[in-house]
Short mmCIF file of C-alpha atoms in Angstrom, two decimals:
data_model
loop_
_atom_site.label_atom_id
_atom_site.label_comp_id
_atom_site.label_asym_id
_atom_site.label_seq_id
_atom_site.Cartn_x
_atom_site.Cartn_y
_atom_site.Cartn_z
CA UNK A 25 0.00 0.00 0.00
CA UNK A 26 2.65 2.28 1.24
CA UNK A 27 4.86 1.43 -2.07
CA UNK A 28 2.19 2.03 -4.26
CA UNK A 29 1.11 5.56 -2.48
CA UNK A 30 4.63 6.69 -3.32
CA UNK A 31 4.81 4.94 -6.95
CA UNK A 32 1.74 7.61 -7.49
CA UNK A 33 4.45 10.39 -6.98
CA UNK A 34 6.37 9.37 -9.46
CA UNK A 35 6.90 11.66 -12.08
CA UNK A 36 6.37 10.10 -15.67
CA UNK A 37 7.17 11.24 -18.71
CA UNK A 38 3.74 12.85 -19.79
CA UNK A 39 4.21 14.53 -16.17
CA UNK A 40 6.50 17.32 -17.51
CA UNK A 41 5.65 18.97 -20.75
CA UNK A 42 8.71 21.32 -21.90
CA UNK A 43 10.13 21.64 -19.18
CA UNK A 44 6.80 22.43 -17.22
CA UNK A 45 5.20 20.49 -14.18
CA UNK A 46 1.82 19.44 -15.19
CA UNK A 47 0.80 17.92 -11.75
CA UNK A 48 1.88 18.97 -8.22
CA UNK A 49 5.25 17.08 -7.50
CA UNK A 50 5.49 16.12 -4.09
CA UNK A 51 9.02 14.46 -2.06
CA UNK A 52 8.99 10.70 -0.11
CA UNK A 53 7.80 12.92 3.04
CA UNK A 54 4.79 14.54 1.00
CA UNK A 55 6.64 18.04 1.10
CA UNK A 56 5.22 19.86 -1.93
CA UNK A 57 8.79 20.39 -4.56
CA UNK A 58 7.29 21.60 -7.44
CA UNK A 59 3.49 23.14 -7.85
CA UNK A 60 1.74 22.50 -11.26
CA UNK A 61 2.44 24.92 -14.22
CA UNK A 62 6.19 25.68 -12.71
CA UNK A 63 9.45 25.40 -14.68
CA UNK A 64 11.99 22.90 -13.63
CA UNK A 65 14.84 24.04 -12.67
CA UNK A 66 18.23 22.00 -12.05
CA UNK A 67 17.92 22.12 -8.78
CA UNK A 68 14.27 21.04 -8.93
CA UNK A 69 15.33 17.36 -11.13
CA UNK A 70 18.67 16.98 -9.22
CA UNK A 71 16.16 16.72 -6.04
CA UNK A 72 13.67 14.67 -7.58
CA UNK A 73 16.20 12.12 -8.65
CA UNK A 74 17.96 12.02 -5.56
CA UNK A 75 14.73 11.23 -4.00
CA UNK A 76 13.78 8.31 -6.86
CA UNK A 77 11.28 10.06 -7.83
CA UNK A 78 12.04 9.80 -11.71
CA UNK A 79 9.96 7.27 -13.54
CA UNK A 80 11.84 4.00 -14.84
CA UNK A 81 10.21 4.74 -18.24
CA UNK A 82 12.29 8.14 -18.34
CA UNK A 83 15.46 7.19 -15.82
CA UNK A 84 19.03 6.57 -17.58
CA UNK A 85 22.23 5.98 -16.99
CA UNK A 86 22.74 9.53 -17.90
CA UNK A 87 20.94 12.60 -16.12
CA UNK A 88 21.71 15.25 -19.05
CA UNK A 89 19.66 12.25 -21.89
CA UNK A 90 16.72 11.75 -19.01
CA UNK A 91 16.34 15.58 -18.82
CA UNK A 92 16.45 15.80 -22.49
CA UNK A 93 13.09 13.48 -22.44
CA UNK A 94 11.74 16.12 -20.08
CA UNK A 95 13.16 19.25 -21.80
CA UNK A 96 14.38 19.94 -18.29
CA UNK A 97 17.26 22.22 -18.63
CA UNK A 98 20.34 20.02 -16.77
CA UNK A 99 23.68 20.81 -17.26
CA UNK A 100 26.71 18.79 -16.06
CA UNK A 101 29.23 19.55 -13.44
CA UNK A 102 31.70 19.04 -15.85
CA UNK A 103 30.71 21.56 -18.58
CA UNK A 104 31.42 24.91 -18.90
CA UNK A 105 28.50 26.56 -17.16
CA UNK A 106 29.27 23.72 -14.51
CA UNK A 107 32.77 24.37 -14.02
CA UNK A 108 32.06 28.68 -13.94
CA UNK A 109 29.44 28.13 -11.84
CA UNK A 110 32.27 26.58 -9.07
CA UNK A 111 34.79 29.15 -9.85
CA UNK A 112 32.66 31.64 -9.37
CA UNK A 113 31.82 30.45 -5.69
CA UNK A 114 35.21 29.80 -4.87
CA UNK A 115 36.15 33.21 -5.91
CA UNK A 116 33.53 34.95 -3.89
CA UNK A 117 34.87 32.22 -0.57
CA UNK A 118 38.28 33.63 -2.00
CA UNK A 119 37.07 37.57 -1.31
CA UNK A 120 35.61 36.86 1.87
CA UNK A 121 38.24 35.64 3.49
CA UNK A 122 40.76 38.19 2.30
CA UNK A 123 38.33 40.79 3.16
CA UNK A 124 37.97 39.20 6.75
CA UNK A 125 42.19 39.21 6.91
CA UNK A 126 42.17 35.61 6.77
CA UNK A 127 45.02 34.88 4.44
CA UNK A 128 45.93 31.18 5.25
CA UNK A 129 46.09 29.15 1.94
CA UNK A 130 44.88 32.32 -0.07
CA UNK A 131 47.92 32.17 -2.19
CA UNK A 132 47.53 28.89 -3.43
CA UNK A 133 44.04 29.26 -3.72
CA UNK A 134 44.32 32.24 -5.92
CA UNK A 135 46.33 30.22 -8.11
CA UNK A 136 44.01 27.62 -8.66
CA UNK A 137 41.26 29.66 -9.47
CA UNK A 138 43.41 31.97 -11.69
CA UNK A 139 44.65 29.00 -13.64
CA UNK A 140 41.51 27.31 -13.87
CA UNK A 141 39.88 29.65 -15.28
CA UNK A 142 42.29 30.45 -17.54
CA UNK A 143 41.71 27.05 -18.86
CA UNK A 144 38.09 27.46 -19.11
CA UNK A 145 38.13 31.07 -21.09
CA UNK A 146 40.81 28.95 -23.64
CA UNK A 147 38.18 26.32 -23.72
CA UNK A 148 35.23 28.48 -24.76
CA UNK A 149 36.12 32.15 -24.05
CA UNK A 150 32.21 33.11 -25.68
CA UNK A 151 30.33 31.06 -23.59
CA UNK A 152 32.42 32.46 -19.73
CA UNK A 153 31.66 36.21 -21.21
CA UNK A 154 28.35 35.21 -22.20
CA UNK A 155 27.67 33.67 -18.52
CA UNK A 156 29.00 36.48 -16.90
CA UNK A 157 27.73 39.39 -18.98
CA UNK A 158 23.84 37.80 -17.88
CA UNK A 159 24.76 37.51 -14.44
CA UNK A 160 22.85 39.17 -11.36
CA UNK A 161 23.56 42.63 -10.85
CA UNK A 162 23.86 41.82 -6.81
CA UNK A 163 26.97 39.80 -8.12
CA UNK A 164 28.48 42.73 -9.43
CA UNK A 165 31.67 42.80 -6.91
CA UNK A 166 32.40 39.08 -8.12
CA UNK A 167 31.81 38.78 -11.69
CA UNK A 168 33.28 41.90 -12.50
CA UNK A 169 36.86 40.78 -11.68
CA UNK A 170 36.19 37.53 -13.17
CA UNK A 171 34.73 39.21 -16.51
CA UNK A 172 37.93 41.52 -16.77
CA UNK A 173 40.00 38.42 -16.39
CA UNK A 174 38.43 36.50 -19.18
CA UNK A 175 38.61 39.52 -21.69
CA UNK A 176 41.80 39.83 -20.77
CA UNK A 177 43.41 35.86 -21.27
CA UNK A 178 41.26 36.90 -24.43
CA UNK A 179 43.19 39.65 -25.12
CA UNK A 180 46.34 38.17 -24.47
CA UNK A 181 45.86 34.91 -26.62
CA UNK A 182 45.10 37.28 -29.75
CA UNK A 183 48.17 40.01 -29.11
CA UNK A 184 50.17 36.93 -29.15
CA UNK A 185 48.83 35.86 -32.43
CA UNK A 186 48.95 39.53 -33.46
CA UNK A 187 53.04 39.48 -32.96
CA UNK A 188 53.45 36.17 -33.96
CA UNK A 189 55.15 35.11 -30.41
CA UNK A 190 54.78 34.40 -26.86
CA UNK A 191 55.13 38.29 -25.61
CA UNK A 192 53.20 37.23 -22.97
CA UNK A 193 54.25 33.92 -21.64
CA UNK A 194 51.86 31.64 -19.17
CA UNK A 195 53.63 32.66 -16.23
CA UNK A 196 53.57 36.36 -16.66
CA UNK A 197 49.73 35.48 -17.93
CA UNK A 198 48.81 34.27 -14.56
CA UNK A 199 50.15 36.46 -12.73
CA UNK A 200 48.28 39.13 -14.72
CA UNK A 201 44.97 37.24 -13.94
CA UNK A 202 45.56 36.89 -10.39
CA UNK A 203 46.17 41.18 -10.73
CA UNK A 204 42.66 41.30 -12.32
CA UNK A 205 40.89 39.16 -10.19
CA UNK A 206 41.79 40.64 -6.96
CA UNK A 207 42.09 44.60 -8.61
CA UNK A 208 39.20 45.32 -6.51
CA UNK A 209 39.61 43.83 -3.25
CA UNK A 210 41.29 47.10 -1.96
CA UNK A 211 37.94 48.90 -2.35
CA UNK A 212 36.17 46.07 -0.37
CA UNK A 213 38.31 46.31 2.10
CA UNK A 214 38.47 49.86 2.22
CA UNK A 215 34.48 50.30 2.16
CA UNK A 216 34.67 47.98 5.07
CA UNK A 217 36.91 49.91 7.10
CA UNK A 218 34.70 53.22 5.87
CA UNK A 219 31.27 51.20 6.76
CA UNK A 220 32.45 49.54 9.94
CA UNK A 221 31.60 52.63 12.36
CA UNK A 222 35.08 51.64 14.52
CA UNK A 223 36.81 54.08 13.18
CA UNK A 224 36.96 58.30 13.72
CA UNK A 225 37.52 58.87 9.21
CA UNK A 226 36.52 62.28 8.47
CA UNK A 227 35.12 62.94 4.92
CA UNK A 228 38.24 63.59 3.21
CA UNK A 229 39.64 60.32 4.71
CA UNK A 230 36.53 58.29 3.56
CA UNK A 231 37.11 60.07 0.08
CA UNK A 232 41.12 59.29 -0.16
CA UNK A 233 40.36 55.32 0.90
CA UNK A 234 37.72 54.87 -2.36
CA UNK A 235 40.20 57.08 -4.57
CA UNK A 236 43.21 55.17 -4.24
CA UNK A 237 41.99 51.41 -3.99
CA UNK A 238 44.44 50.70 -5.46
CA UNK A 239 47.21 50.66 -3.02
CA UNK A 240 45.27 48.64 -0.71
CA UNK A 241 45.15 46.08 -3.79
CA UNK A 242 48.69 46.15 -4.36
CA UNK A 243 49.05 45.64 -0.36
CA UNK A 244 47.07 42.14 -0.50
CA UNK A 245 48.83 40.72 -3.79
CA UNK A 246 52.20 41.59 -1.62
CA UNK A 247 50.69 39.67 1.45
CA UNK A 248 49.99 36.78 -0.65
CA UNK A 249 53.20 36.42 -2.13
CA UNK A 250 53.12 37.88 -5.38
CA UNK A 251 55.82 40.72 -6.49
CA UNK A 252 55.81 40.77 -10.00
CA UNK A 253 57.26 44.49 -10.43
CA UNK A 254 55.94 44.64 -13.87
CA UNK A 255 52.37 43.23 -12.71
CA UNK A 256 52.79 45.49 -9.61
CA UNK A 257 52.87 48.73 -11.61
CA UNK A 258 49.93 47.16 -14.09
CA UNK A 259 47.73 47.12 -10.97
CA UNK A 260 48.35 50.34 -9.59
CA UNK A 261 47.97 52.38 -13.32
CA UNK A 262 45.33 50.19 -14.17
CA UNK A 263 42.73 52.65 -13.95
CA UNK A 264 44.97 56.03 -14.85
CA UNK A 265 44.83 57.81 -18.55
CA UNK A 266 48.81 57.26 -19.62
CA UNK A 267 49.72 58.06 -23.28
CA UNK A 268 52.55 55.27 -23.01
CA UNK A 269 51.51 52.28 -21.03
CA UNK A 270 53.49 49.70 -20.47
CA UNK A 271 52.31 46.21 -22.00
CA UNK A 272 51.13 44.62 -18.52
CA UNK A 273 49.09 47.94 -18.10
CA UNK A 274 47.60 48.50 -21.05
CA UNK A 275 46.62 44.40 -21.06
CA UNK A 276 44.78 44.94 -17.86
CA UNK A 277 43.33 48.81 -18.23
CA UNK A 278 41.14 47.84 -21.93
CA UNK A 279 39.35 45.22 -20.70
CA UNK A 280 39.15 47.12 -17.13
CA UNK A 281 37.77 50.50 -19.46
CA UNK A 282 35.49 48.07 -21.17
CA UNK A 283 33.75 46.04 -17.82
CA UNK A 284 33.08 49.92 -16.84
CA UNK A 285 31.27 50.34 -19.79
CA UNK A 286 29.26 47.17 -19.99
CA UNK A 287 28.63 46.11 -16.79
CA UNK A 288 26.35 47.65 -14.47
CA UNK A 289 25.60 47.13 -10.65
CA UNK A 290 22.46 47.44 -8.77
CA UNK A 291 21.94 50.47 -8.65
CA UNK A 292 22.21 51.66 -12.15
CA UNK A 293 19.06 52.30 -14.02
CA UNK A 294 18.01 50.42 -17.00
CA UNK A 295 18.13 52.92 -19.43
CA UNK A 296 21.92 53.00 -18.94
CA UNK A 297 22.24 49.70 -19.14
CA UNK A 298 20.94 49.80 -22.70
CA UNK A 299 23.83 52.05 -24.43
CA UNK A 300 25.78 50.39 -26.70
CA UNK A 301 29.27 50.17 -24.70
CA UNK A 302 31.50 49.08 -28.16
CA UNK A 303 30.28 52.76 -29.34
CA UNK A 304 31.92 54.21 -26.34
CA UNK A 305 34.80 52.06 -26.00
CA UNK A 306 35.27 53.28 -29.80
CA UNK A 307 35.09 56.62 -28.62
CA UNK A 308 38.26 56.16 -26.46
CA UNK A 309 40.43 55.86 -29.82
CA UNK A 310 39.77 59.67 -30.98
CA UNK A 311 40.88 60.83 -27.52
CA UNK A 312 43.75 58.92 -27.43
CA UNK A 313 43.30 57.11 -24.61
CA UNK A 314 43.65 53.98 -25.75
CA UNK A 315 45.96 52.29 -27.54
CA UNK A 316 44.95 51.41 -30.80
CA UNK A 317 46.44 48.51 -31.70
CA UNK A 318 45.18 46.78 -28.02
CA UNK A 319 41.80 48.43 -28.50
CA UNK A 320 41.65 47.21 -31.81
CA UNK A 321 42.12 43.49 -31.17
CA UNK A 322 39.82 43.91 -28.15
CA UNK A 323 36.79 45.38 -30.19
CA UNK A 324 37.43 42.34 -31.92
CA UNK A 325 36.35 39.66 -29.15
CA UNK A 326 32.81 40.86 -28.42
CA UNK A 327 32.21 42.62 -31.96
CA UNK A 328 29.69 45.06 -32.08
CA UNK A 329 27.19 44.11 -29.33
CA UNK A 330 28.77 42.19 -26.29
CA UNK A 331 28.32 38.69 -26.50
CA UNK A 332 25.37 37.86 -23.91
CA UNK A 333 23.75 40.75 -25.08
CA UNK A 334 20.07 41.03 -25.92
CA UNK A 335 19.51 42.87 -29.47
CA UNK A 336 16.18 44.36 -30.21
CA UNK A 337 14.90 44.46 -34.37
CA UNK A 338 12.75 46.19 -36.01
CA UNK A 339 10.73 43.31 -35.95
CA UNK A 340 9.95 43.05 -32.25
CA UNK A 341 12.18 40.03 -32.07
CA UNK A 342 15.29 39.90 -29.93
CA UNK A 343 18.05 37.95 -29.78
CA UNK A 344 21.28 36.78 -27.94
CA UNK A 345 24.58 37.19 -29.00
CA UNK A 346 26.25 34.22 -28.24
CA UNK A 347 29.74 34.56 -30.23
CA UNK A 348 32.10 37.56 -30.83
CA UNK A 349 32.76 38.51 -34.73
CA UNK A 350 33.68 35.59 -37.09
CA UNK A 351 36.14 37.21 -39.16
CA UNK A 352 37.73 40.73 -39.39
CA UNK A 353 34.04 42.23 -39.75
CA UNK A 354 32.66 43.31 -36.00
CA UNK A 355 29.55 43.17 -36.91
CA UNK A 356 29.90 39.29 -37.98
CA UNK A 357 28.61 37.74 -34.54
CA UNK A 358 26.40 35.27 -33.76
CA UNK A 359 23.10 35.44 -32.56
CA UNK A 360 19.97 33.23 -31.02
CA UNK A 361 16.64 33.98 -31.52
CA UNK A 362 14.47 34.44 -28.13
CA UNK A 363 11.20 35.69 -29.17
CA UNK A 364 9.03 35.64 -32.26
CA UNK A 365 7.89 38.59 -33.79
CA UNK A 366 4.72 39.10 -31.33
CA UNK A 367 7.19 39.30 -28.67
CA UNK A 368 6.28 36.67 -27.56
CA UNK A 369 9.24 33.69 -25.56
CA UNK A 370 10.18 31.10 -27.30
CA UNK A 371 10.13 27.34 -25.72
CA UNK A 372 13.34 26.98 -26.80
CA UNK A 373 16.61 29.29 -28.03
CA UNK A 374 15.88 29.66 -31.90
CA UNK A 375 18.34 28.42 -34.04
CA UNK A 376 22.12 30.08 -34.64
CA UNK A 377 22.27 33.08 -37.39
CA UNK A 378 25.04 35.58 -37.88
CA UNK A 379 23.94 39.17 -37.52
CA UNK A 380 25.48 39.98 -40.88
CA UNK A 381 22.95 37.55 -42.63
CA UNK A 382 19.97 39.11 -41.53
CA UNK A 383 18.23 42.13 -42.68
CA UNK A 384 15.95 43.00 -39.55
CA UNK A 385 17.17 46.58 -38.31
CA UNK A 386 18.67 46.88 -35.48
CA UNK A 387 17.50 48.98 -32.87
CA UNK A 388 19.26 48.93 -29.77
CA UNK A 389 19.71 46.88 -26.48
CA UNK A 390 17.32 45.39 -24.46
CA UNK A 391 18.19 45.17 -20.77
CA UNK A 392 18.90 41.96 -19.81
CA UNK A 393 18.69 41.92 -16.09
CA UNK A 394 14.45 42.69 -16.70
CA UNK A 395 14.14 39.90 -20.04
CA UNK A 396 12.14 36.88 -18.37
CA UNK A 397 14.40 33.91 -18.33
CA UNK A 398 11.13 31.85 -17.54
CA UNK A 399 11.10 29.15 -20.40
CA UNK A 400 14.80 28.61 -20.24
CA UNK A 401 18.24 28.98 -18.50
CA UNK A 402 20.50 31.88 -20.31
CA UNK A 403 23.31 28.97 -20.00
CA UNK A 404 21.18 26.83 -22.44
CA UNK A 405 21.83 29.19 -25.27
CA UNK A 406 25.29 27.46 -25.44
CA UNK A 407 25.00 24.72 -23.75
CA UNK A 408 21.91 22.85 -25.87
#
């Protein structure tokens, strides 16, 4: 009797319609997981498996082919959204502790994550900027590092290319990551210090620990071990107008002007999140405040729109830009339909088209952080 009450919980195959519950889905205790007419999430199948409360009709060996049945958007551990999505924590663990002066294995744990995730922007560089771009603006002080990092390994792969040898060699690379990753920290730890309340600062104080971050940055990469003199002096002119930067500084400050341009935290309104930022970072060539041959390889990567952009037509439709320029053309990126031309959300990501071939006008961009990701996970425009 008691086998055959929870046999009725099962979820079968006709249970879940793409991707959507058509039944309430209860656990072995009778706690209510998923209420009719919902989306299922990863976390909602990774549950209802570990419970055994998959259906043998639609159970596999493999979790990704039994979501597949059930259009249930599951990605692996071991892919590339899997893999960010750990880096990503272990970064934030990584700020926390710094932030809270707790240094103990920092140094090696900097490392890993900085040469992980080298790996993973070599393995698909489209798909981390993608993930990060589309990330939660109440991430900002996280994914911001991580998306200047990626651009620049980006960067750094193609200026190689560009001079036809190693300027840049892995060890000088890393180093330069680590720089990137933690170029922030000194403002965390300095907006502590101004937030904390222990301390008598006086306006001008307050004002003098924001301005010069910086130093406070350059203090923790010295605590942790690492004295590159050339990555040193990248950090602290990282964010400082120079007509002759050195390599290491101008490899960190473009991607560094870009992330200012195209990410936005919290607190910035939509409308500004909606400018075009390759028009601006353009802009940066007539003043001369960017070197042109650097700035020119960079426009490259992300092409007109950056990738994880939303692009509005003419047509009502948008679309995702999933992949910087194919050739020496910016505008030669590729793109995934998300709605049809009522507006409407597709079921699933349309198929791949490159924004040359089309001949809907463009009209702007749409702000991502309001687009309803309701029907599917941004991730699954690469992933499936």
């Amino acid at each position: 009797m008691g086998n055959d009450y929870f046999d009725d919980r099962k979820v079968k195959s006709n249970d879940i319609v793409n991707g959507v519950a058509r039944k309430d889905i209860f656990n072995q205790k009778g706690v209510l997981l998923v209420k009719e007419g919902t989306r299922i999430r990863e976390a909602h199948y990774t549950q209802m498996r570990a419970d055994g409360l998959i259906q043998e009709d639609v159970e596999t060996a493999s979790q990704a082919s039994a979501a597949e049945k059930l259009n249930i958007n599951y990605v692996s551990p071991t892919s590339v959204h899997g893999k960010l999505d750990k880096l990503i924590t272990k970064f934030a663990q990584l700020q926390d502790s710094i932030i809270e002066e707790d240094f103990s294995g920092a140094k090696e744990e900097a490392i890993f994550i900085a040469s992980s995730f080298i790996e993973l922007c070599q393995q698909n560089i489209n798909q981390v900027l993608g993930e990060l771009y589309l990330s939660e603006p109440t991430k900002f002080s996280f994914i911001k590092p991580l998306y200047i990092t990626a651009s620049m390994v980006e960067l750094i792969l193609r200026y190689n290319k560009f001079k036809e040898k190693e300027v840049v060699n892995a060890a000088m690379q890393q180093e330069l990551a680590i720089a990137a990753l933690l170029y922030n920290i000194g403002f965390m730890i300095n907006n502590k210090k101004i937030n904390t309340g222990t301390s008598n600062l006086s306006i001008e104080e307050k004002r003098n620990l924001k301005a010069n971050y910086s130093t406070e940055s350059i203090s923790v990469m010295q605590k942790l071990g690492f004295n590159n003199a050339t990555v040193i002096e990248a950090l602290k002119n990282h964010h400082i107008s120079s007509q002759q930067p050195s390599l290491a500084t101008s490899l960190l400050r473009t991607p560094f002007l870009y992330a200012n341009m195209s990410l936005m935290d919290a607190d910035v309104s939509g409308s500004e999140t909606m400018m075009n930022p390759c028009k601006r970072f353009a802009q940066l060539f007539s003043k001369k405040e960017l070197d042109p041959t650097m700035g020119g390889l960079f426009l490259k990567i992300n092409g007109l729109f950056p990738i994880g952009s939303i692009i509005v037509f003419s047509s009502r439709e948008k679309a995702l830009v999933i992949k910087g320029p194919e050739d020496s053309n910016i505008s030669s990126s590729t793109l995934r339909m998300l709605t049809n031309r009522s507006g409407i959300q597709l079921k699933k990501p349309g198929d791949k088209f490159l924004l040359t071939s089309t001949k809907l006008e463009q009209k702007g961009l749409a702000d991502h952080h309001q687009f309803a990701w309701s029907l599917f996970s941004p991730f699954t425009m690469w992933e499936r």
